[in-house]
Coordinates of C-alpha atoms and ligand atoms in Angstrom, one line a residue:
X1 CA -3.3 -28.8 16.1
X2 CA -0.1 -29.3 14.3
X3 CA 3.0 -27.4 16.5
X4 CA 5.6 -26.4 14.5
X5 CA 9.1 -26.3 15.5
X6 CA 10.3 -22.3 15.5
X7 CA 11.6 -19.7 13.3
X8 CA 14.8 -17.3 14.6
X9 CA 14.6 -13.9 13.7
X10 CA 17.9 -12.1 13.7
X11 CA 17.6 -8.2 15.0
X12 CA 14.6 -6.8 16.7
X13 CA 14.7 -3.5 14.8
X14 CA 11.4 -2.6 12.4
X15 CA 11.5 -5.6 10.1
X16 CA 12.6 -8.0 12.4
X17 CA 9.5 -6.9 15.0
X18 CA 7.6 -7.1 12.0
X19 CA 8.6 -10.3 10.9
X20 CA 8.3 -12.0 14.3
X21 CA 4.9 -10.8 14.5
X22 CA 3.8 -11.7 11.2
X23 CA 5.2 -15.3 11.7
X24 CA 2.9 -15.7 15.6
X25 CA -0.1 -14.2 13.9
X26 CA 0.6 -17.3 11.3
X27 CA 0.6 -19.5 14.7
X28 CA 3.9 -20.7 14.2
X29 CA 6.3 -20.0 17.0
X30 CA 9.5 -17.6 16.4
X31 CA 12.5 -17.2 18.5
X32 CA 13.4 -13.3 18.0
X33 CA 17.0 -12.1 19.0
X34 CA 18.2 -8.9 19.4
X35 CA 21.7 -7.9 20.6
X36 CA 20.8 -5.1 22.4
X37 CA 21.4 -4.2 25.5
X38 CA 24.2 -6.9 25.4
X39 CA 26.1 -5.3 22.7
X40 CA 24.8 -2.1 21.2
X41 CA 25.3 -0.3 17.8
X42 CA 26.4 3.3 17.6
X43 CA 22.9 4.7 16.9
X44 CA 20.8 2.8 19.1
X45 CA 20.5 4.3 22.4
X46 CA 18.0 1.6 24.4
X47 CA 16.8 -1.4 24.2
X48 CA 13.4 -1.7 23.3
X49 CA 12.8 -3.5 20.0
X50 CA 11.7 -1.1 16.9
X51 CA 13.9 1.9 18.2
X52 CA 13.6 4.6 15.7
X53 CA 17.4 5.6 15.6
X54 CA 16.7 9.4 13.9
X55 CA 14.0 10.9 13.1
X56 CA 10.3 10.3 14.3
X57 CA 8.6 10.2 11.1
X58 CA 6.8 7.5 9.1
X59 CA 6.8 10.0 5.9
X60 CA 3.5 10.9 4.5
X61 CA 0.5 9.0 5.8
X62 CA -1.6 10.0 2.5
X63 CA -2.6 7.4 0.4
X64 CA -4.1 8.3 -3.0
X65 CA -1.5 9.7 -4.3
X66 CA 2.1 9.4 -2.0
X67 CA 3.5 5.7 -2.5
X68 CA 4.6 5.4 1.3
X69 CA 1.0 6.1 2.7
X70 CA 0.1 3.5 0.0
X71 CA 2.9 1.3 1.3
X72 CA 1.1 2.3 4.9
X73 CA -2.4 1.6 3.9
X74 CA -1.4 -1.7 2.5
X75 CA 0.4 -2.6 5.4
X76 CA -2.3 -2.0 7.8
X77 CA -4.0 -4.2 5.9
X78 CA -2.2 -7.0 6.1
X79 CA -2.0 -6.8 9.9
X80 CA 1.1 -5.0 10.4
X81 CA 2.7 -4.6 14.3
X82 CA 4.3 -1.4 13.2
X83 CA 1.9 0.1 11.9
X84 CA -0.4 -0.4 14.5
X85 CA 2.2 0.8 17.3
X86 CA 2.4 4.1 15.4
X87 CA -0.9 4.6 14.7
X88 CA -1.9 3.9 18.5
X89 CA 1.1 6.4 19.1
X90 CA 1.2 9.5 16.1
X91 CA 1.4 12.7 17.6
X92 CA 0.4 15.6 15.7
X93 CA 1.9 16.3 12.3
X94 CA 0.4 17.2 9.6
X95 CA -0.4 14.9 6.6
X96 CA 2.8 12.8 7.6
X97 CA 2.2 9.9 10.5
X98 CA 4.6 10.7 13.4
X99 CA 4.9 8.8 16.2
X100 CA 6.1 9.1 19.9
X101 CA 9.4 7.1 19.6
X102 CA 9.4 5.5 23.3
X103 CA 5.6 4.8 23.7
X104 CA 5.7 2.7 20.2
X105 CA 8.9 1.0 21.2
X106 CA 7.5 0.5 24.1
X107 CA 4.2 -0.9 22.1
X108 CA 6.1 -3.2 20.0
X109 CA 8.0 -4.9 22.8
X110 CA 4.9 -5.4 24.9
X111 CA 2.7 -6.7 22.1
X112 CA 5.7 -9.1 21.2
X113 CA 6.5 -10.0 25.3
X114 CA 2.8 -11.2 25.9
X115 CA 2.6 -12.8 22.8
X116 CA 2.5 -16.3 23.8
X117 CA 3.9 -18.1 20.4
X118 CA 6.9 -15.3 21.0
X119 CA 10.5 -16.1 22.7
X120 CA 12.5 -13.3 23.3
X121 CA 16.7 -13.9 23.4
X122 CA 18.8 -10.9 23.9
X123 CA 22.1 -11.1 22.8
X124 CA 24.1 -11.0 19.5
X125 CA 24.4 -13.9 16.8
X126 CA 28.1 -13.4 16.6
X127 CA 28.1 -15.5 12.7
X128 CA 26.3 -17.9 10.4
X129 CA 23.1 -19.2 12.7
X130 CA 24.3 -22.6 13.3
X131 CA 23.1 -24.8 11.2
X132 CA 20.3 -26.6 13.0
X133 CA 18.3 -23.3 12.6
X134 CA 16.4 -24.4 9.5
X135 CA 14.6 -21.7 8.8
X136 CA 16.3 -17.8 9.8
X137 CA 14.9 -14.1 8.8
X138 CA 18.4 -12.0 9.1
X139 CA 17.0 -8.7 9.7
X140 CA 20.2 -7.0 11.6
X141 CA 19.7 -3.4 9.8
X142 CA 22.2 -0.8 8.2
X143 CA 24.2 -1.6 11.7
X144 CA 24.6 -5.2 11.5
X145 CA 27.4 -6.5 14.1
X146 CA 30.8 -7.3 12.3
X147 CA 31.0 -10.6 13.2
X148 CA 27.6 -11.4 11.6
X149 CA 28.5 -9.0 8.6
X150 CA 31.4 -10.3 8.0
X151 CA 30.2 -14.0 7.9
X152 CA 27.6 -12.6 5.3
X153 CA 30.6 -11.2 3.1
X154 CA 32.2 -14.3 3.2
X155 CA 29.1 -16.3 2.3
X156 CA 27.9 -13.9 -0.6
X157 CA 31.3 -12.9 -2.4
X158 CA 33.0 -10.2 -1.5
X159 CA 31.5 -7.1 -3.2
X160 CA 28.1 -8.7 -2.7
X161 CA 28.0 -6.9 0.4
X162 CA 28.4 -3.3 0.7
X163 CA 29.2 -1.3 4.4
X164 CA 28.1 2.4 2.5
X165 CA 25.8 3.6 0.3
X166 CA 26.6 6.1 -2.2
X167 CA 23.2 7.0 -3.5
X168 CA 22.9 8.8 -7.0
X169 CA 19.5 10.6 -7.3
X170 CA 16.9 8.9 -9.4
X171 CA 14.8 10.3 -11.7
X172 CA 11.3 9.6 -13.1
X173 CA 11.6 9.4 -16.8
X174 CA 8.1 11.1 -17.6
X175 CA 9.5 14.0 -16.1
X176 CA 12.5 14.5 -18.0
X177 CA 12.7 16.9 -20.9
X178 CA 13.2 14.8 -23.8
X179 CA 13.6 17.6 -26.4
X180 CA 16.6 18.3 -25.0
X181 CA 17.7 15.0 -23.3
X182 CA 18.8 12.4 -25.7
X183 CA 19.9 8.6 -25.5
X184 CA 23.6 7.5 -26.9
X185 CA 26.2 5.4 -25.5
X186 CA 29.4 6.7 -24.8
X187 CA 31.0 6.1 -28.5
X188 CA 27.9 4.3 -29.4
X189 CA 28.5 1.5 -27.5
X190 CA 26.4 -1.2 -27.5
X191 CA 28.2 -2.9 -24.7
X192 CA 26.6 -6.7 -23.1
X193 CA 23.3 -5.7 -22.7
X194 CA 23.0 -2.2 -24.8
X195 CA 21.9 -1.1 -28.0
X196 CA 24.5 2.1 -28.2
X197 CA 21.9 4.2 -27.4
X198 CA 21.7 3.2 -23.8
X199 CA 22.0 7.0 -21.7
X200 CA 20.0 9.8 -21.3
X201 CA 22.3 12.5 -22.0
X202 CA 21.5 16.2 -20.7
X203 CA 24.0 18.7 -22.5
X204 CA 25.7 21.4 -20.7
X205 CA 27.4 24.9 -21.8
X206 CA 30.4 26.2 -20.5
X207 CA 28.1 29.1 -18.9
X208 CA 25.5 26.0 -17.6
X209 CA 28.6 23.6 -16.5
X210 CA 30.2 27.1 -14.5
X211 CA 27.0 27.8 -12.9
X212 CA 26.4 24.4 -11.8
X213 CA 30.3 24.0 -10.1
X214 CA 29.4 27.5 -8.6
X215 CA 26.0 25.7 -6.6
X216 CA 27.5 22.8 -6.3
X217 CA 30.0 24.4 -4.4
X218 CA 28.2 26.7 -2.3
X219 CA 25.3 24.2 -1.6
X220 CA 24.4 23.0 1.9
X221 CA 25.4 19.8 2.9
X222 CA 24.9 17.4 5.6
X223 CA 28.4 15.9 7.4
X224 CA 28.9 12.9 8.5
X225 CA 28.4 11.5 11.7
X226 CA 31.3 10.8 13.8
X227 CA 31.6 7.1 13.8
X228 CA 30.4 7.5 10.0
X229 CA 33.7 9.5 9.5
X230 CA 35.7 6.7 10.7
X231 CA 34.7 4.3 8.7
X232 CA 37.5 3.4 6.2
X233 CA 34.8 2.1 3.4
X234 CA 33.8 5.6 2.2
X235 CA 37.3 5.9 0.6
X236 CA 37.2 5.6 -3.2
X237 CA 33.9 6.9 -3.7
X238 CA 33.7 10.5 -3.4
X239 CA 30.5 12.7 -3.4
X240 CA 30.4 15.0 -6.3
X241 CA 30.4 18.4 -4.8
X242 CA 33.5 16.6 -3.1
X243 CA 34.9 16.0 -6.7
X244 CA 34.4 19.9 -7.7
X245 CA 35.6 21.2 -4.5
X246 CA 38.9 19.3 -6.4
X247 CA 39.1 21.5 -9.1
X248 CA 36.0 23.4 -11.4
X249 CA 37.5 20.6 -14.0
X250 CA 37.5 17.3 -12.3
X251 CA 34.0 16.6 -12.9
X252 CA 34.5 17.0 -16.8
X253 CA 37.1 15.0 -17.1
X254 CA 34.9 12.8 -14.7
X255 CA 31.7 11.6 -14.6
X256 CA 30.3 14.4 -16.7
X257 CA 33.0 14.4 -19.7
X258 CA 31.3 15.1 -23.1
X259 CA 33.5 12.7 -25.0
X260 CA 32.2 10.1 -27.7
X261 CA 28.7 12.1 -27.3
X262 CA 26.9 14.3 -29.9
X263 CA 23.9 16.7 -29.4
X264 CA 21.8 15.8 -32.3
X265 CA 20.4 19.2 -32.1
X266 CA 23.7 20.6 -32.5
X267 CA 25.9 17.7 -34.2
X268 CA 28.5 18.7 -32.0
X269 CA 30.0 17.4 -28.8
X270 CA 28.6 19.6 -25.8
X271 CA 30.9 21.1 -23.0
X272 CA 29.9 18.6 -20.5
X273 CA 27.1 16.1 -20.5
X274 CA 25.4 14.9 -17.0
X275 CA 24.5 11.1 -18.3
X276 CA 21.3 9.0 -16.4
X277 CA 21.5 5.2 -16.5
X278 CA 18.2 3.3 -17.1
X279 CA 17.8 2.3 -13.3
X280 CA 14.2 -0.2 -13.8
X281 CA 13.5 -2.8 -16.0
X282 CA 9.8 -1.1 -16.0
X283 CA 12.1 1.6 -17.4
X284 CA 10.1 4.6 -15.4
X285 CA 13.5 5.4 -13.4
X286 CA 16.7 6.7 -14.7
X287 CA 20.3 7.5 -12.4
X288 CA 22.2 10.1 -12.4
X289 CA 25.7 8.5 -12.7
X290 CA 27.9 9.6 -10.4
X291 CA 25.8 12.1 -8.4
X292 CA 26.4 10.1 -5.1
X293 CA 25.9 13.6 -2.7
X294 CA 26.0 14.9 0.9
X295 CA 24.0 18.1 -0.5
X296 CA 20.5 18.3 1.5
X297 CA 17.4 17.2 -0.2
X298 CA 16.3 20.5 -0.9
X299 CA 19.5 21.9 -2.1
X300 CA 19.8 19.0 -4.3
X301 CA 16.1 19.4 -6.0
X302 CA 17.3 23.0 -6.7
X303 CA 20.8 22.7 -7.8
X304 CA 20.1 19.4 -10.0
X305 CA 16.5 21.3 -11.7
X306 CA 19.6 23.6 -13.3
X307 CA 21.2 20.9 -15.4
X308 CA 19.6 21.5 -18.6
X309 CA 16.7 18.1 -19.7
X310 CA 16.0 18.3 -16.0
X311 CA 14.1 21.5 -15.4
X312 CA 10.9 19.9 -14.2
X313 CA 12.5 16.6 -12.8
X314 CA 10.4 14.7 -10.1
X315 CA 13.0 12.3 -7.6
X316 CA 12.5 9.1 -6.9
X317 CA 14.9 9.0 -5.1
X318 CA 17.1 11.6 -3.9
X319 CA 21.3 11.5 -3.3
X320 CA 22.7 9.9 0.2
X321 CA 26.8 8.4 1.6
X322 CA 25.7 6.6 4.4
X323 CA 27.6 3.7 6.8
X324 CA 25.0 1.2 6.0
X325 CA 25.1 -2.6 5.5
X326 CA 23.0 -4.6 2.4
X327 CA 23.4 -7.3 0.5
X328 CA 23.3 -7.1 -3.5
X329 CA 19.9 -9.0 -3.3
X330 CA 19.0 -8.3 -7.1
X331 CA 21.9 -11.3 -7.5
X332 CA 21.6 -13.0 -4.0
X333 CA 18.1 -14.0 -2.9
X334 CA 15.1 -15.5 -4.9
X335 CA 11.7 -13.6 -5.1
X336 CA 10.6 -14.8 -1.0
X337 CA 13.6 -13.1 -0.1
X338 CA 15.7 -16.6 0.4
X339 CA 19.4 -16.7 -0.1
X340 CA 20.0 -18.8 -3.4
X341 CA 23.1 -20.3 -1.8
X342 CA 21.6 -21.0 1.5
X343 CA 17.8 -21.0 1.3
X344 CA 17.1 -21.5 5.1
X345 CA 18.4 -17.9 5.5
X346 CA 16.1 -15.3 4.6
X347 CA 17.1 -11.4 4.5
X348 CA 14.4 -8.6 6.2
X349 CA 14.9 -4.8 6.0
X350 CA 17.4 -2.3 5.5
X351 CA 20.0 -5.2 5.0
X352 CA 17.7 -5.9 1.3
X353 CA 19.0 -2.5 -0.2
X354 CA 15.5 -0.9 0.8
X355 CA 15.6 2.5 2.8
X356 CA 13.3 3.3 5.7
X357 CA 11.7 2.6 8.5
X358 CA 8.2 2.0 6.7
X359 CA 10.2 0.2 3.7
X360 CA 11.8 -1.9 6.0
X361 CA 9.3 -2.8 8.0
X362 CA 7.3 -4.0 4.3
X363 CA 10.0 -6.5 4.1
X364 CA 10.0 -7.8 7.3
X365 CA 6.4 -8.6 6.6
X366 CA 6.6 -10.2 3.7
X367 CA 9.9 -12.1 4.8
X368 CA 7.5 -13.2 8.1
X369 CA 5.1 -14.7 5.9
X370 CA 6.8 -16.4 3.2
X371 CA 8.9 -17.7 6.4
X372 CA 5.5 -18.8 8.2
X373 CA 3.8 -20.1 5.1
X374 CA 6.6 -22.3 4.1
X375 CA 7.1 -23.6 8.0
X376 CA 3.9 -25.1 7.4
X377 CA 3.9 -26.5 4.2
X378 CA 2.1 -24.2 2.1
X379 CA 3.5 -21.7 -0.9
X380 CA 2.8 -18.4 -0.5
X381 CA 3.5 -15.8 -4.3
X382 CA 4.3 -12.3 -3.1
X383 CA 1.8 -9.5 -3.9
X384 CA 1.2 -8.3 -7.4
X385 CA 3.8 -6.1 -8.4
X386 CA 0.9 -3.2 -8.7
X387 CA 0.9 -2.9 -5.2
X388 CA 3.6 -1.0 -3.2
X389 CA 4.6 -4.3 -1.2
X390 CA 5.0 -5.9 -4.4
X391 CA 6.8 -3.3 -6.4
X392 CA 9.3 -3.0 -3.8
X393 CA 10.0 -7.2 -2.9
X394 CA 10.0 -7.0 -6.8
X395 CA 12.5 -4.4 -7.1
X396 CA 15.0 -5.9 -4.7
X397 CA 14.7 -9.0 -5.9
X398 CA 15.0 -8.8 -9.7
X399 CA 13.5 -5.6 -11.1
X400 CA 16.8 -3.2 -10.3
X401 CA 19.3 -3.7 -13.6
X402 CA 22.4 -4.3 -12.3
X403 CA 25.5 -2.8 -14.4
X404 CA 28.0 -4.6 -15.9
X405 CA 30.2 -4.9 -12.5
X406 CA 26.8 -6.1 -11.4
X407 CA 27.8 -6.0 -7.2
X408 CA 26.4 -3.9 -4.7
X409 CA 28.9 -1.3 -4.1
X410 CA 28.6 -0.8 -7.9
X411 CA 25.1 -0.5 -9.1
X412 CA 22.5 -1.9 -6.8
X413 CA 21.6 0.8 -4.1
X414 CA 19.1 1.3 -1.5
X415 CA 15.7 2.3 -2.7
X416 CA 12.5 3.4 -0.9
X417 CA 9.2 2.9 -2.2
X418 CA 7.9 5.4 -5.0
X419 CA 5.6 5.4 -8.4
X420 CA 7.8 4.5 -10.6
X421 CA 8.5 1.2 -9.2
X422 CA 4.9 0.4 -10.3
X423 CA 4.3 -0.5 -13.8
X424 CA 2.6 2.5 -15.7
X425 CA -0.8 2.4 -16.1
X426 CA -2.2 1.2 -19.5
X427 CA -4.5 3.6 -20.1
X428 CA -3.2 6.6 -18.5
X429 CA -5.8 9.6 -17.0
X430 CA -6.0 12.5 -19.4
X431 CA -9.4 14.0 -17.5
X432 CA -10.5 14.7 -14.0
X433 CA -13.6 13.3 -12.1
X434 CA -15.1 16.9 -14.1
X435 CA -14.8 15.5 -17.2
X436 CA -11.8 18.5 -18.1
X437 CA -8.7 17.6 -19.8
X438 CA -5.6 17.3 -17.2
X439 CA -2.5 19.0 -17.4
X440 CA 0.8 18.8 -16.0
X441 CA 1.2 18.0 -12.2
X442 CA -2.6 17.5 -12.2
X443 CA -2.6 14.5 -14.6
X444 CA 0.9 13.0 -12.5
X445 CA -1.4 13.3 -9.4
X446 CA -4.3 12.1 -11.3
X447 CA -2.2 9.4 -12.5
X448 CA -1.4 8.5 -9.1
X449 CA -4.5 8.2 -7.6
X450 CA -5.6 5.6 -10.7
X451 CA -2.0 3.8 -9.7
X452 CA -3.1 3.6 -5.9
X453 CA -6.5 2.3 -6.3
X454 CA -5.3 -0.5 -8.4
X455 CA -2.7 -1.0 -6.1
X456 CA -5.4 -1.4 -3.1
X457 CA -7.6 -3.6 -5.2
X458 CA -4.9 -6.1 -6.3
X459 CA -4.1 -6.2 -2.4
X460 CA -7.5 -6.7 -1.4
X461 CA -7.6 -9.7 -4.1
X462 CA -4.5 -10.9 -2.7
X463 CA -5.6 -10.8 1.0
X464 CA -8.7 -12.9 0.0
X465 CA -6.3 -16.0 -1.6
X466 CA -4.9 -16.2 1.4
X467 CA -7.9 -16.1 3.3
X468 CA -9.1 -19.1 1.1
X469 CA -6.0 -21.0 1.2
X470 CA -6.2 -21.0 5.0
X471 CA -9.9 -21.6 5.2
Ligands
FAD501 C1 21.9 6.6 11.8 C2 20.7 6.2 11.0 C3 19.7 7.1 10.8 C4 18.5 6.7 10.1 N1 17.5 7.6 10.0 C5 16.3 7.2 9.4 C6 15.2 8.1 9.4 O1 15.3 9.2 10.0 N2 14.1 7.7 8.8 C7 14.0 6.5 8.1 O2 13.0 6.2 7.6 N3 15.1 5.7 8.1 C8 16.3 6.0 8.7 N4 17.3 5.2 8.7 C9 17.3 4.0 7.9 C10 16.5 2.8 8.3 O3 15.2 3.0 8.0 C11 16.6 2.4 9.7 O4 17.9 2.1 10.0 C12 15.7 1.2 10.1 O5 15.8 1.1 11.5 C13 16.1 -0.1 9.4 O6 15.3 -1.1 9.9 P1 15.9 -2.6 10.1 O7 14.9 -3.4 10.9 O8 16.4 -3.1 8.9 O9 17.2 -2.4 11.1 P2 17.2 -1.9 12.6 O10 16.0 -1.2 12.9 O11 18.5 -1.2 12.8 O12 17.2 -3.2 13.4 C14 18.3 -4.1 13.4 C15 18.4 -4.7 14.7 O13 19.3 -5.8 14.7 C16 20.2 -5.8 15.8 N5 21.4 -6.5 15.5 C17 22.4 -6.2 14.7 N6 23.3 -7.2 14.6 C18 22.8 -8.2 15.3 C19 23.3 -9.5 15.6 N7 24.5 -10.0 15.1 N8 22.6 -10.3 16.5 C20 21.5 -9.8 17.1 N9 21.0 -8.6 16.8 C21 21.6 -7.8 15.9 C22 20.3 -4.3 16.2 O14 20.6 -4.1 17.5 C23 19.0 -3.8 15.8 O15 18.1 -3.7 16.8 C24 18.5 5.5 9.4 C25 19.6 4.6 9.5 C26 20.7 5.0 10.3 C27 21.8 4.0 10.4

């Protein structure tokens, strides 16, 4: 039997557990170090590996027709250490999978501890791995240590590295109202990569624009934690209900000023416009510029359904400011998750520019095995890009459209799993299993379910390459 010299793993969080785990289950031996309880970050509390640092929740553990229980199912299926943990340890609620947070940290640093191809180092890699570590996964989370971080930063560029996300709401362009919505560039700008007809553009009157300042305004909004509010990097980029608490006029002469655009149905420039940027090169997910918020998710589905094209909107992705730490992988690392400029280094996790536990645990898993299959000589192609670990490695990793500033802190943010980072369907549903035609939200779900099944099948198919390539 061929032994193969180790791999380190950087941060014992949810994709570095992951990743270690895939990389013994590939019988190659990995050296996982975590910092903790040596040096600890301002949300962990102990030191068990895959602390859950907030909530308890795994999000919906439904997979026909919710893309992270498709992200689950796939990832049981591909032998996943956290999913395992949390199924061993959900507690009662509801369709979603919730776990008991000490029992599956607990889980995860047993099942790591006894495993015998496993070595774990506790304390914190305070830089660059030194160089005779040929093969790392960096998977130190949103709360990577400053030394490490700044190491990164000085590696990547700066601005290839961002230490806050200020998340705009994404949209799901099926769902917005394109009788009223329409596409210009500001001026008609074609710009680098445009045609002048690059924005979706949703018109508002000075009644709509005064109503929406009012709920802006008056809409509930999480605060920042208290070592969030001390962080300097927030500065410069300020949520919008921030902006109108400023004046009712800064955001028109901000991000939503009506100038250079027309309403065709009008011919005349509107009061104020709310503009969405083409998010996907699938094209299925649009951005609302400038819409980084502290409103709460629900307050945000409510007070962003009032902007007129946007009525019936479905989220991808809703608004966040967060302290966080990720790299502008679109730019930086090659599709198995190596850094161009230094390929030995691999990224895992939240560190990607993906969001959430389950999402980063993916990419720990598919970091561990590219890691794993490359330590022994073999190539390993990431799933297709139908399934939900594909779209997502695929997203990070190419299929976001940076802007023209192109950097993290500008255009690339954190993204959790959802449909539209699929490729649409060919032939999409129009009747049920009854033979009736489908409307509305019943042909989305129905469109789903078609989505998820092909997703599960091109896994399966997937599964079984490797199975022969290891045979
Ligand atoms: C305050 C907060 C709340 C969040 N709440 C949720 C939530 O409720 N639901 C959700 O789905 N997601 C949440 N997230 C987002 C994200 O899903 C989690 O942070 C998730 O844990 C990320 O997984 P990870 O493995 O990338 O990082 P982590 O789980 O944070 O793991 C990184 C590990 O690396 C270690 N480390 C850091 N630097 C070094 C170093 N230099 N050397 C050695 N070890 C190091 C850390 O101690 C840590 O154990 C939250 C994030 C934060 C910051």
């Amino acid at each position: 039997m061929t032994i193969h010299s180790p791999i380190h793993v950087v941060g014992g969080g949810l994709a570095g557990s992951e990743a270690a785990w895939q990389i013994a289950s590939q019988g190659v031996p990995v050296i996982l170090h975590e910092m903790r309880p040596v040096r600890m970050t301002d949300a962990h509390k102990t030191e068990g590996l895959a602390e859950l640092v907030c909530s308890n929740s795994f999000r919906s553990d439904e997979w026909e027709t919710n893309a992270v229980g498709l992200l689950h199912a796939e990832m049981r299926r591909t032998g996943s250490l956290i999913m395992a943990a949390g199924d061993r340890h959900k507690l009662p609620a509801g369709g979603a999978l919730a776990v008991d947070r000490d029992a599956f940290s607990a889980e995860v640093t047993a099942r790591l501890s006894e495993n015998p191809l496993v070595t774990i180092e506790r304390g914190e890699v305070a830089g660059l791995p030194p160089a005779d570590w040929d093969s790392v996964v960096v998977a130190t989370g949103p709360l990577t240590s400053p030394a490490l971080s700044e190491e990164v930063r000085a590696l990547t560029g700066e601005g290839e590295l961002a230490f806050f996300d200020a998340i705009a709401p994404v949209v799901h362009f099926d769902s917005i109202d394109q009788t009223i919505a329409w596409k210009q560039s500001r001026y008609d700008k074609a710009g680098p990569a445009g045609t002048g007809a690059d924005y979706l553009n949703c018109p508002m009157s000075k009644e709509e624009y005064e109503a929406f300042i009012d709920a802006l305004l008056a809409g509930d909004k999480t605060v920042f934690k208290e070592w969030e509010a001390s962080t300097p990097y927030f500065d410069g980029c300020l949520p919008v209900e921030v902006m109108a608490e400023r004046g009712r006029e800064t955001l028109r002469f901000g991000p939503l000023k009506p100038v250079g655009l027309t309403d065709p149905r009008t011919g005349r420039r509107p009061y104020a416009v709310v503009q969405l940027r083409q998010d996907n090169a699938l094209g299925t997910l649009w951005n609302m510029v400038g819409f980084q918020t502290k409103l709460k998710h629900a307050e945000q589905v409510r007070v962003f359904r009032m902007i007129p094209g946007l009525a019936e909107a479905e989220f991808a992705r809703l608004g966040g400011l967060h302290r966080n730490t990720f790299i502008n992988s679109p730019k930086l690392l090659d599709g198995a998750l190596r850094l161009k400029a230094q390929p030995r280094l691999r990224f895992a996790g939240q560190i990607t520019g993906v969001e959430g536990y389950v999402e980063s645990a993916a990419i720990g898993l598919l970091a561990g095995r590219f890691a794993a299959a490359e330590r022994k000589g073999q190539t390993l192609a990431a799933p297709p890009p139908t399934t939900a670990l594909g779209a997502l490695i695929a997203h990070i990793t190419g299929g976001h459209i940076l802007d023209n500033a192109g950097s993290a802190s500008s255009s690339f943010q954190p993204m959790n799993i959802n449909y539209g980072l699929l490729p649409p369907l060919d032939d999409a549903p129009t009747t049920g299993a009854d033979g009736k035609r489908l409307k509305g939200k019943e042909r989305g779900t129905e469109k789903k379910r078609v989505m998820s099944r092909r997703a599960l099948r091109d896994l399966d198919g997937w599964l079984a390459e490797r199975a022969h390539a290891d045979a």
